[in-house]
């Protein structure tokens, strides 16, 4: 195909390059530079799925070097000049009308100067080149304004996300293995039992307040997720500075193409209330099972003594108490121990009459007649007399739970 000569108004001779170098936008800068060197070209037409999308020149290479771009990982699509940025040029014109057949089937042919440098693109509508400085600055202003709007939208989105995480008491974790940095939110510091700013920035300091029995399990779960780029979901305990234990649920995933570029991100929330509810359900199920077992055993027994004996044994096993007794209320409302189950190293109370205030005081008896129980956490905080304390200390009693046994509306005894 003959080369047509174009003459810009400044008199510089330009020509159409009939065999331009065409490369894909997915190539790296390094691959593009090698292709241009091998083809002895100072530019390349960049295509995406074989559709021309941009121009790449040595000016782009120079700018990429100045900006410190990674030539092996950065693609042409990040550095080329898109074709839609080109504008009609009135400084370059063709002497005579170019043949329409010359561009048949071609989206545009590159125009180069005598040194082989790209100066524009010839199309049926004329020559298109980079915008002049004024147009370029205007485009930059539009682009900067768009960037500003995008940045403002991102800030607003980040603020909404931060408020949502705070409202849900949810903490975030970001562990970047490549840079060996761990970033946590203030909410996560609080959940992990730390004061704001206490986190030291390294992975191991995350486990400062994790319960000692859970620490290894949590560590291994996070390591597995990070190095194998997989999901994780773990619940564990954290000991707060005041000594209370909270349950946390942490969920997230490892990301990256290799172990060296792995990254782990996740969220953590407090599930103590949920764990408490689960515990209550388990205890309720155990209580129902105990009642069922006692009822089943009672059906096989014929006498009251055997029934009561089986009851104290089952209750002590269930609540893991040192001692369970049944007091039968006498006429003078004292209490006599008629059944007992206790640990082998405890002195027996069987047959003794108990006269502690929780068993004989009318105030408590009226309480029991209403079917209500009583709990005593510490006998030394109840203002008991010396004799009463000596009696309880002899049987090694430090705390009690009392449950009334009613026969219709009559107080029959105490468990």
Short mmCIF file of C-alpha atoms in Angstrom, two decimals:
data_model
loop_
_atom_site.label_atom_id
_atom_site.label_comp_id
_atom_site.label_asym_id
_atom_site.label_seq_id
_atom_site.Cartn_x
_atom_site.Cartn_y
_atom_site.Cartn_z
CA UNK A 1 0.00 0.00 0.00
CA UNK A 2 1.54 3.37 -0.88
CA UNK A 3 2.25 5.73 1.93
CA UNK A 4 0.31 8.98 1.87
CA UNK A 5 2.15 12.09 2.95
CA UNK A 6 0.52 14.49 5.40
CA UNK A 7 1.71 18.05 5.86
CA UNK A 8 1.00 19.91 9.09
CA UNK A 9 0.79 23.67 8.95
CA UNK A 10 4.23 23.94 10.54
CA UNK A 11 5.72 22.20 7.51
CA UNK A 12 6.77 19.01 9.26
CA UNK A 13 6.48 15.95 7.02
CA UNK A 14 4.29 13.20 8.52
CA UNK A 15 3.26 9.83 7.16
CA UNK A 16 0.75 7.10 7.82
CA UNK A 17 2.31 3.96 9.30
CA UNK A 18 0.77 1.11 7.28
CA UNK A 19 2.00 -1.62 9.68
CA UNK A 20 1.47 -0.42 13.24
CA UNK A 21 2.36 -2.55 16.25
CA UNK A 22 -0.80 -3.84 17.92
CA UNK A 23 -0.72 -5.27 21.46
CA UNK A 24 -3.30 -6.22 24.09
CA UNK A 25 -4.10 -4.00 27.09
CA UNK A 26 -3.57 -6.96 29.42
CA UNK A 27 0.19 -7.05 28.73
CA UNK A 28 2.51 -5.71 31.39
CA UNK A 29 4.59 -2.59 30.80
CA UNK A 30 7.69 -4.77 30.56
CA UNK A 31 6.10 -7.00 27.89
CA UNK A 32 4.94 -3.94 25.94
CA UNK A 33 8.40 -2.36 26.05
CA UNK A 34 9.99 -5.58 24.77
CA UNK A 35 7.43 -5.80 21.94
CA UNK A 36 8.08 -2.19 20.90
CA UNK A 37 11.85 -2.77 20.93
CA UNK A 38 11.55 -5.94 18.85
CA UNK A 39 9.31 -4.18 16.30
CA UNK A 40 11.51 -1.06 16.25
CA UNK A 41 8.49 1.08 17.10
CA UNK A 42 8.25 4.05 19.43
CA UNK A 43 4.56 3.47 20.01
CA UNK A 44 1.87 0.76 19.93
CA UNK A 45 -1.85 0.59 19.29
CA UNK A 46 -3.44 -0.95 22.39
CA UNK A 47 -6.46 -3.25 22.01
CA UNK A 48 -8.88 -4.88 24.39
CA UNK A 49 -10.31 -8.14 23.03
CA UNK A 50 -8.97 -7.08 19.59
CA UNK A 51 -10.83 -3.75 19.74
CA UNK A 52 -8.52 -0.67 19.58
CA UNK A 53 -8.77 1.25 22.83
CA UNK A 54 -5.64 3.34 23.27
CA UNK A 55 -2.16 4.55 22.33
CA UNK A 56 1.04 3.71 24.24
CA UNK A 57 4.30 5.57 23.54
CA UNK A 58 7.76 6.03 25.01
CA UNK A 59 6.40 9.15 26.73
CA UNK A 60 4.19 6.82 28.77
CA UNK A 61 7.24 4.66 29.56
CA UNK A 62 9.13 7.72 30.82
CA UNK A 63 6.21 8.79 33.02
CA UNK A 64 5.84 5.27 34.43
CA UNK A 65 9.54 5.19 35.35
CA UNK A 66 9.25 8.60 37.02
CA UNK A 67 6.27 7.41 39.05
CA UNK A 68 8.05 4.23 40.15
CA UNK A 69 5.61 1.84 38.45
CA UNK A 70 6.20 -1.89 38.73
CA UNK A 71 6.84 -2.81 35.09
CA UNK A 72 6.23 -6.54 35.66
CA UNK A 73 2.88 -6.19 37.43
CA UNK A 74 1.39 -2.98 35.98
CA UNK A 75 -0.66 -3.42 32.78
CA UNK A 76 -0.91 -1.19 29.72
CA UNK A 77 -4.50 -0.38 30.57
CA UNK A 78 -3.25 1.68 33.52
CA UNK A 79 -0.87 3.85 31.45
CA UNK A 80 -2.12 4.11 27.86
CA UNK A 81 -3.95 7.14 26.48
CA UNK A 82 -7.54 6.06 25.69
CA UNK A 83 -8.68 6.75 22.12
CA UNK A 84 -11.69 8.69 23.38
CA UNK A 85 -9.24 11.27 24.77
CA UNK A 86 -8.09 12.17 21.22
CA UNK A 87 -9.45 15.33 19.60
CA UNK A 88 -9.67 16.52 15.94
CA UNK A 89 -6.49 18.25 14.84
CA UNK A 90 -6.58 21.38 12.68
CA UNK A 91 -2.78 21.63 12.56
CA UNK A 92 -2.35 18.47 10.50
CA UNK A 93 -3.97 18.12 7.10
CA UNK A 94 -3.66 15.91 4.07
CA UNK A 95 -2.63 17.41 0.75
CA UNK A 96 -5.35 16.11 -1.50
CA UNK A 97 -8.20 13.84 -0.51
CA UNK A 98 -7.17 10.46 0.94
CA UNK A 99 -8.72 7.47 -0.80
CA UNK A 100 -11.82 6.20 1.10
CA UNK A 101 -10.62 2.67 0.34
CA UNK A 102 -7.46 3.50 2.22
CA UNK A 103 -9.30 3.27 5.55
CA UNK A 104 -11.88 0.65 4.63
CA UNK A 105 -12.23 -1.79 7.53
CA UNK A 106 -9.66 0.12 9.62
CA UNK A 107 -10.72 1.99 12.79
CA UNK A 108 -7.85 4.41 12.25
CA UNK A 109 -4.22 4.39 11.19
CA UNK A 110 -1.38 5.96 13.17
CA UNK A 111 0.35 9.03 11.81
CA UNK A 112 4.08 9.35 12.56
CA UNK A 113 6.68 12.03 11.92
CA UNK A 114 9.99 11.59 10.13
CA UNK A 115 11.52 10.13 13.31
CA UNK A 116 8.81 7.49 13.55
CA UNK A 117 7.13 9.08 16.59
CA UNK A 118 3.38 8.93 16.81
CA UNK A 119 1.60 12.26 16.29
CA UNK A 120 -2.00 11.26 15.64
CA UNK A 121 -4.56 8.84 14.27
CA UNK A 122 -5.99 9.09 10.75
CA UNK A 123 -9.73 8.34 10.48
CA UNK A 124 -12.33 8.91 7.73
CA UNK A 125 -13.30 12.09 9.60
CA UNK A 126 -9.75 13.42 9.69
CA UNK A 127 -6.70 13.30 11.94
CA UNK A 128 -7.15 12.94 15.68
CA UNK A 129 -4.39 13.72 18.14
CA UNK A 130 -3.91 14.56 21.79
CA UNK A 131 -5.90 17.61 22.98
CA UNK A 132 -4.09 20.93 23.16
CA UNK A 133 -2.92 22.25 26.47
CA UNK A 134 -6.11 24.21 27.20
CA UNK A 135 -8.33 21.27 26.39
CA UNK A 136 -6.05 19.00 28.35
CA UNK A 137 -6.20 21.24 31.43
CA UNK A 138 -9.97 21.44 31.14
CA UNK A 139 -10.10 17.65 30.97
CA UNK A 140 -7.84 17.46 34.01
CA UNK A 141 -10.14 19.79 35.91
CA UNK A 142 -13.13 17.61 35.02
CA UNK A 143 -11.18 14.52 36.06
CA UNK A 144 -10.06 16.12 39.32
CA UNK A 145 -13.62 17.21 40.07
CA UNK A 146 -14.80 13.65 39.45
CA UNK A 147 -12.04 12.35 41.73
CA UNK A 148 -13.07 14.83 44.41
CA UNK A 149 -16.70 13.73 44.18
CA UNK A 150 -15.66 10.08 44.29
CA UNK A 151 -13.42 10.75 47.28
CA UNK A 152 -16.24 12.54 49.12
CA UNK A 153 -18.58 9.63 48.39
CA UNK A 154 -15.99 7.17 49.71
CA UNK A 155 -15.54 9.24 52.89
CA UNK A 156 -19.31 9.34 53.41
CA UNK A 157 -19.52 5.59 52.83
CA UNK A 158 -16.67 5.03 55.29
CA UNK A 159 -18.43 7.18 57.89
CA UNK A 160 -21.67 5.23 57.43
CA UNK A 161 -19.77 1.94 57.75
CA UNK A 162 -17.94 3.13 60.88
CA UNK A 163 -21.20 4.19 62.54
CA UNK A 164 -22.84 0.89 61.61
CA UNK A 165 -19.94 -1.10 63.07
CA UNK A 166 -20.00 0.97 66.26
CA UNK A 167 -23.76 0.59 66.56
CA UNK A 168 -23.45 -3.17 66.19
CA UNK A 169 -20.44 -3.25 68.55
CA UNK A 170 -18.52 -5.00 65.80
CA UNK A 171 -14.74 -4.78 65.50
CA UNK A 172 -12.62 -5.18 62.37
CA UNK A 173 -9.24 -6.84 61.74
CA UNK A 174 -6.88 -6.46 58.74
CA UNK A 175 -3.67 -8.54 58.76
CA UNK A 176 -1.31 -7.95 55.80
CA UNK A 177 1.43 -10.59 55.67
CA UNK A 178 3.39 -8.78 52.93
CA UNK A 179 3.93 -5.69 55.10
CA UNK A 180 3.70 -7.56 58.42
CA UNK A 181 1.10 -5.08 59.68
CA UNK A 182 -2.05 -5.74 61.69
CA UNK A 183 -4.73 -3.05 61.81
CA UNK A 184 -7.65 -3.21 64.25
CA UNK A 185 -10.56 -0.87 64.96
CA UNK A 186 -11.20 0.75 68.34
CA UNK A 187 -14.26 -1.50 68.71
CA UNK A 188 -12.08 -4.60 68.38
CA UNK A 189 -9.67 -3.27 71.00
CA UNK A 190 -12.59 -2.86 73.41
CA UNK A 191 -13.98 -6.31 72.60
CA UNK A 192 -10.56 -7.87 73.21
CA UNK A 193 -10.36 -6.24 76.64
CA UNK A 194 -7.90 -3.50 75.64
CA UNK A 195 -7.98 0.21 76.28
CA UNK A 196 -8.11 2.47 73.17
CA UNK A 197 -4.62 2.62 71.69
CA UNK A 198 -3.35 -0.31 73.77
CA UNK A 199 -2.94 -2.61 70.76
CA UNK A 200 0.77 -2.78 69.96
CA UNK A 201 0.40 -3.47 66.25
CA UNK A 202 1.77 -7.01 66.11
CA UNK A 203 -0.23 -10.20 65.62
CA UNK A 204 0.66 -11.84 68.93
CA UNK A 205 -0.57 -8.90 71.02
CA UNK A 206 -4.10 -9.73 69.79
CA UNK A 207 -4.11 -12.66 72.22
CA UNK A 208 -3.20 -10.64 75.31
CA UNK A 209 -6.63 -11.09 76.94
CA UNK A 210 -7.87 -14.19 75.11
CA UNK A 211 -8.74 -16.94 77.61
CA UNK A 212 -5.73 -19.21 78.13
CA UNK A 213 -7.76 -22.31 77.25
CA UNK A 214 -8.82 -20.78 73.90
CA UNK A 215 -5.62 -19.00 72.89
CA UNK A 216 -3.97 -21.79 70.88
CA UNK A 217 -7.23 -22.69 69.16
CA UNK A 218 -7.79 -19.08 68.00
CA UNK A 219 -4.16 -18.70 66.90
CA UNK A 220 -4.24 -21.85 64.77
CA UNK A 221 -7.59 -20.93 63.18
CA UNK A 222 -6.30 -17.51 62.05
CA UNK A 223 -3.02 -18.97 60.79
CA UNK A 224 -4.87 -21.59 58.75
CA UNK A 225 -7.19 -18.99 57.21
CA UNK A 226 -4.29 -16.69 56.32
CA UNK A 227 -1.92 -19.22 54.78
CA UNK A 228 -4.56 -21.30 52.98
CA UNK A 229 -6.74 -18.31 51.93
CA UNK A 230 -9.88 -19.83 53.43
CA UNK A 231 -12.81 -18.74 55.57
CA UNK A 232 -12.88 -18.98 59.35
CA UNK A 233 -15.59 -18.71 62.01
CA UNK A 234 -14.58 -19.18 65.64
CA UNK A 235 -16.03 -18.36 69.03
CA UNK A 236 -13.78 -17.89 72.04
CA UNK A 237 -13.57 -16.29 75.46
CA UNK A 238 -11.88 -13.05 76.48
CA UNK A 239 -11.06 -12.04 80.05
CA UNK A 240 -11.87 -8.37 80.63
CA UNK A 241 -9.68 -6.18 82.91
CA UNK A 242 -12.36 -6.39 85.65
CA UNK A 243 -12.17 -10.19 85.58
CA UNK A 244 -15.44 -10.88 83.75
CA UNK A 245 -15.39 -13.34 80.87
CA UNK A 246 -17.06 -12.46 77.57
CA UNK A 247 -17.74 -14.66 74.55
CA UNK A 248 -16.75 -13.35 71.10
CA UNK A 249 -17.48 -14.59 67.57
CA UNK A 250 -14.90 -13.83 64.89
CA UNK A 251 -15.52 -14.43 61.17
CA UNK A 252 -13.42 -13.61 58.12
CA UNK A 253 -11.32 -14.93 55.27
CA UNK A 254 -7.77 -15.11 54.00
CA UNK A 255 -7.00 -13.58 50.59
CA UNK A 256 -4.05 -13.49 48.18
CA UNK A 257 -2.35 -15.35 45.34
CA UNK A 258 0.41 -16.86 47.45
CA UNK A 259 1.50 -17.31 51.04
CA UNK A 260 3.78 -14.27 50.74
CA UNK A 261 1.00 -11.96 49.55
CA UNK A 262 -1.70 -13.30 51.86
CA UNK A 263 -4.03 -10.99 53.69
CA UNK A 264 -6.66 -11.71 56.31
CA UNK A 265 -9.71 -9.57 57.02
CA UNK A 266 -12.52 -10.23 59.45
CA UNK A 267 -15.05 -8.91 61.94
CA UNK A 268 -15.67 -9.75 65.60
CA UNK A 269 -18.74 -9.27 67.77
CA UNK A 270 -19.85 -9.99 71.33
CA UNK A 271 -22.05 -13.11 71.65
CA UNK A 272 -22.09 -13.35 75.47
CA UNK A 273 -25.88 -12.93 75.62
CA UNK A 274 -26.34 -15.65 73.02
CA UNK A 275 -24.01 -17.98 74.94
CA UNK A 276 -25.92 -17.26 78.15
CA UNK A 277 -29.18 -18.12 76.41
CA UNK A 278 -27.65 -21.35 75.09
CA UNK A 279 -26.48 -22.23 78.61
CA UNK A 280 -29.95 -21.58 79.99
CA UNK A 281 -31.45 -23.86 77.34
CA UNK A 282 -28.97 -26.59 78.22
CA UNK A 283 -29.74 -26.24 81.95
CA UNK A 284 -33.45 -26.30 81.21
CA UNK A 285 -33.01 -29.49 79.21
CA UNK A 286 -30.97 -30.99 82.05
CA UNK A 287 -33.62 -30.01 84.59
CA UNK A 288 -36.32 -31.59 82.48
CA UNK A 289 -34.20 -34.72 82.12
CA UNK A 290 -33.64 -34.84 85.89
CA UNK A 291 -37.35 -34.50 86.61
CA UNK A 292 -38.07 -37.21 84.07
CA UNK A 293 -35.47 -39.54 85.57
CA UNK A 294 -36.74 -38.96 89.11
CA UNK A 295 -40.31 -39.55 87.98
CA UNK A 296 -39.29 -42.76 86.23
CA UNK A 297 -37.41 -44.02 89.28
CA UNK A 298 -40.28 -43.10 91.61
CA UNK A 299 -42.64 -45.22 89.51
CA UNK A 300 -40.52 -48.27 90.35
CA UNK A 301 -40.47 -47.51 94.10
CA UNK A 302 -43.18 -48.36 96.57
CA UNK A 303 -42.20 -46.51 99.76
CA UNK A 304 -41.63 -42.81 100.53
CA UNK A 305 -38.15 -43.32 102.03
CA UNK A 306 -36.87 -44.88 98.82
CA UNK A 307 -38.39 -42.07 96.77
CA UNK A 308 -36.79 -39.36 98.93
CA UNK A 309 -33.45 -41.16 98.96
CA UNK A 310 -33.45 -41.37 95.19
CA UNK A 311 -34.38 -37.68 95.00
CA UNK A 312 -31.42 -36.39 97.06
CA UNK A 313 -29.00 -38.59 95.11
CA UNK A 314 -30.26 -37.36 91.73
CA UNK A 315 -30.33 -33.70 92.77
CA UNK A 316 -26.76 -33.80 94.16
CA UNK A 317 -25.49 -35.38 90.95
CA UNK A 318 -27.27 -32.76 88.87
CA UNK A 319 -26.11 -29.63 90.71
CA UNK A 320 -22.74 -31.14 91.70
CA UNK A 321 -23.26 -30.13 95.34
CA UNK A 322 -21.28 -31.38 98.33
CA UNK A 323 -24.45 -32.22 100.21
CA UNK A 324 -28.21 -32.47 99.62
CA UNK A 325 -30.60 -33.11 102.52
CA UNK A 326 -34.34 -33.27 103.11
CA UNK A 327 -35.68 -31.71 106.32
CA UNK A 328 -39.11 -32.75 107.52
CA UNK A 329 -40.84 -29.97 109.41
CA UNK A 330 -41.91 -31.01 112.91
CA UNK A 331 -44.79 -29.70 115.00
CA UNK A 332 -42.58 -27.03 116.60
CA UNK A 333 -41.35 -26.15 113.06
CA UNK A 334 -37.83 -27.34 113.68
CA UNK A 335 -36.35 -29.43 110.90
CA UNK A 336 -35.12 -33.01 111.17
CA UNK A 337 -32.86 -34.49 108.49
CA UNK A 338 -34.64 -37.59 107.15
CA UNK A 339 -32.65 -38.12 103.93
CA UNK A 340 -29.13 -37.14 102.90
CA UNK A 341 -26.61 -37.55 100.10
CA UNK A 342 -23.17 -36.05 100.73
CA UNK A 343 -19.53 -36.33 99.71
CA UNK A 344 -17.62 -39.13 101.49
CA UNK A 345 -15.32 -36.77 103.43
CA UNK A 346 -18.18 -34.69 104.89
CA UNK A 347 -19.71 -35.39 108.34
CA UNK A 348 -23.22 -36.85 108.03
CA UNK A 349 -26.28 -34.83 109.11
CA UNK A 350 -28.75 -37.71 108.98
CA UNK A 351 -31.04 -37.62 112.04
CA UNK A 352 -29.91 -34.19 113.22
CA UNK A 353 -32.35 -31.40 113.99
CA UNK A 354 -31.48 -28.20 112.20
CA UNK A 355 -32.25 -24.87 113.81
CA UNK A 356 -30.58 -22.34 111.53
CA UNK A 357 -32.74 -19.24 110.84
CA UNK A 358 -33.44 -20.32 107.24
CA UNK A 359 -35.12 -23.46 108.56
CA UNK A 360 -37.06 -22.29 111.63
CA UNK A 361 -37.52 -18.50 111.42
CA UNK A 362 -41.19 -17.69 110.76
CA UNK A 363 -40.21 -15.00 108.24
CA UNK A 364 -38.59 -17.63 106.05
CA UNK A 365 -41.26 -20.26 106.70
CA UNK A 366 -43.92 -17.86 105.38
CA UNK A 367 -41.71 -17.39 102.33
CA UNK A 368 -41.52 -21.16 101.79
CA UNK A 369 -45.29 -21.63 102.19
CA UNK A 370 -45.72 -19.49 99.07
CA UNK A 371 -43.61 -22.01 97.16
CA UNK A 372 -40.59 -19.70 96.91
CA UNK A 373 -37.01 -20.87 97.40
CA UNK A 374 -34.03 -19.14 99.03
CA UNK A 375 -30.32 -18.82 98.26
CA UNK A 376 -27.57 -17.98 100.78
CA UNK A 377 -24.27 -17.21 99.05
CA UNK A 378 -22.16 -16.76 102.21
CA UNK A 379 -23.18 -17.74 105.77
CA UNK A 380 -20.70 -15.25 107.23
CA UNK A 381 -22.62 -12.31 105.75
CA UNK A 382 -25.95 -13.22 107.43
CA UNK A 383 -25.35 -11.89 110.96
CA UNK A 384 -25.60 -15.36 112.60
CA UNK A 385 -24.84 -16.00 116.25
CA UNK A 386 -21.66 -17.76 117.29
CA UNK A 387 -23.55 -21.00 118.10
CA UNK A 388 -25.27 -21.00 114.73
CA UNK A 389 -21.96 -20.46 112.92
CA UNK A 390 -20.28 -23.25 114.93
CA UNK A 391 -23.11 -25.62 114.00
CA UNK A 392 -22.80 -24.84 110.27
CA UNK A 393 -18.99 -24.89 110.35
CA UNK A 394 -19.03 -28.35 111.94
CA UNK A 395 -20.85 -29.69 108.89
CA UNK A 396 -18.65 -27.55 106.59
CA UNK A 397 -21.60 -25.55 105.28
CA UNK A 398 -20.65 -22.24 103.65
CA UNK A 399 -23.63 -21.60 101.35
CA UNK A 400 -27.14 -23.00 100.94
CA UNK A 401 -30.00 -23.25 98.48
CA UNK A 402 -33.36 -24.05 100.10
CA UNK A 403 -36.37 -25.36 98.14
CA UNK A 404 -39.75 -25.89 99.91
CA UNK A 405 -41.59 -29.23 99.69
CA UNK A 406 -45.34 -28.61 99.82
CA UNK A 407 -48.13 -31.09 100.42
CA UNK A 408 -51.06 -29.26 98.87
CA UNK A 409 -50.93 -25.94 100.81
CA UNK A 410 -48.99 -27.31 103.79
CA UNK A 411 -45.22 -26.95 104.19
CA UNK A 412 -44.12 -30.57 104.54
CA UNK A 413 -40.34 -30.11 104.43
CA UNK A 414 -37.30 -28.46 102.88
CA UNK A 415 -34.80 -29.66 100.29
#
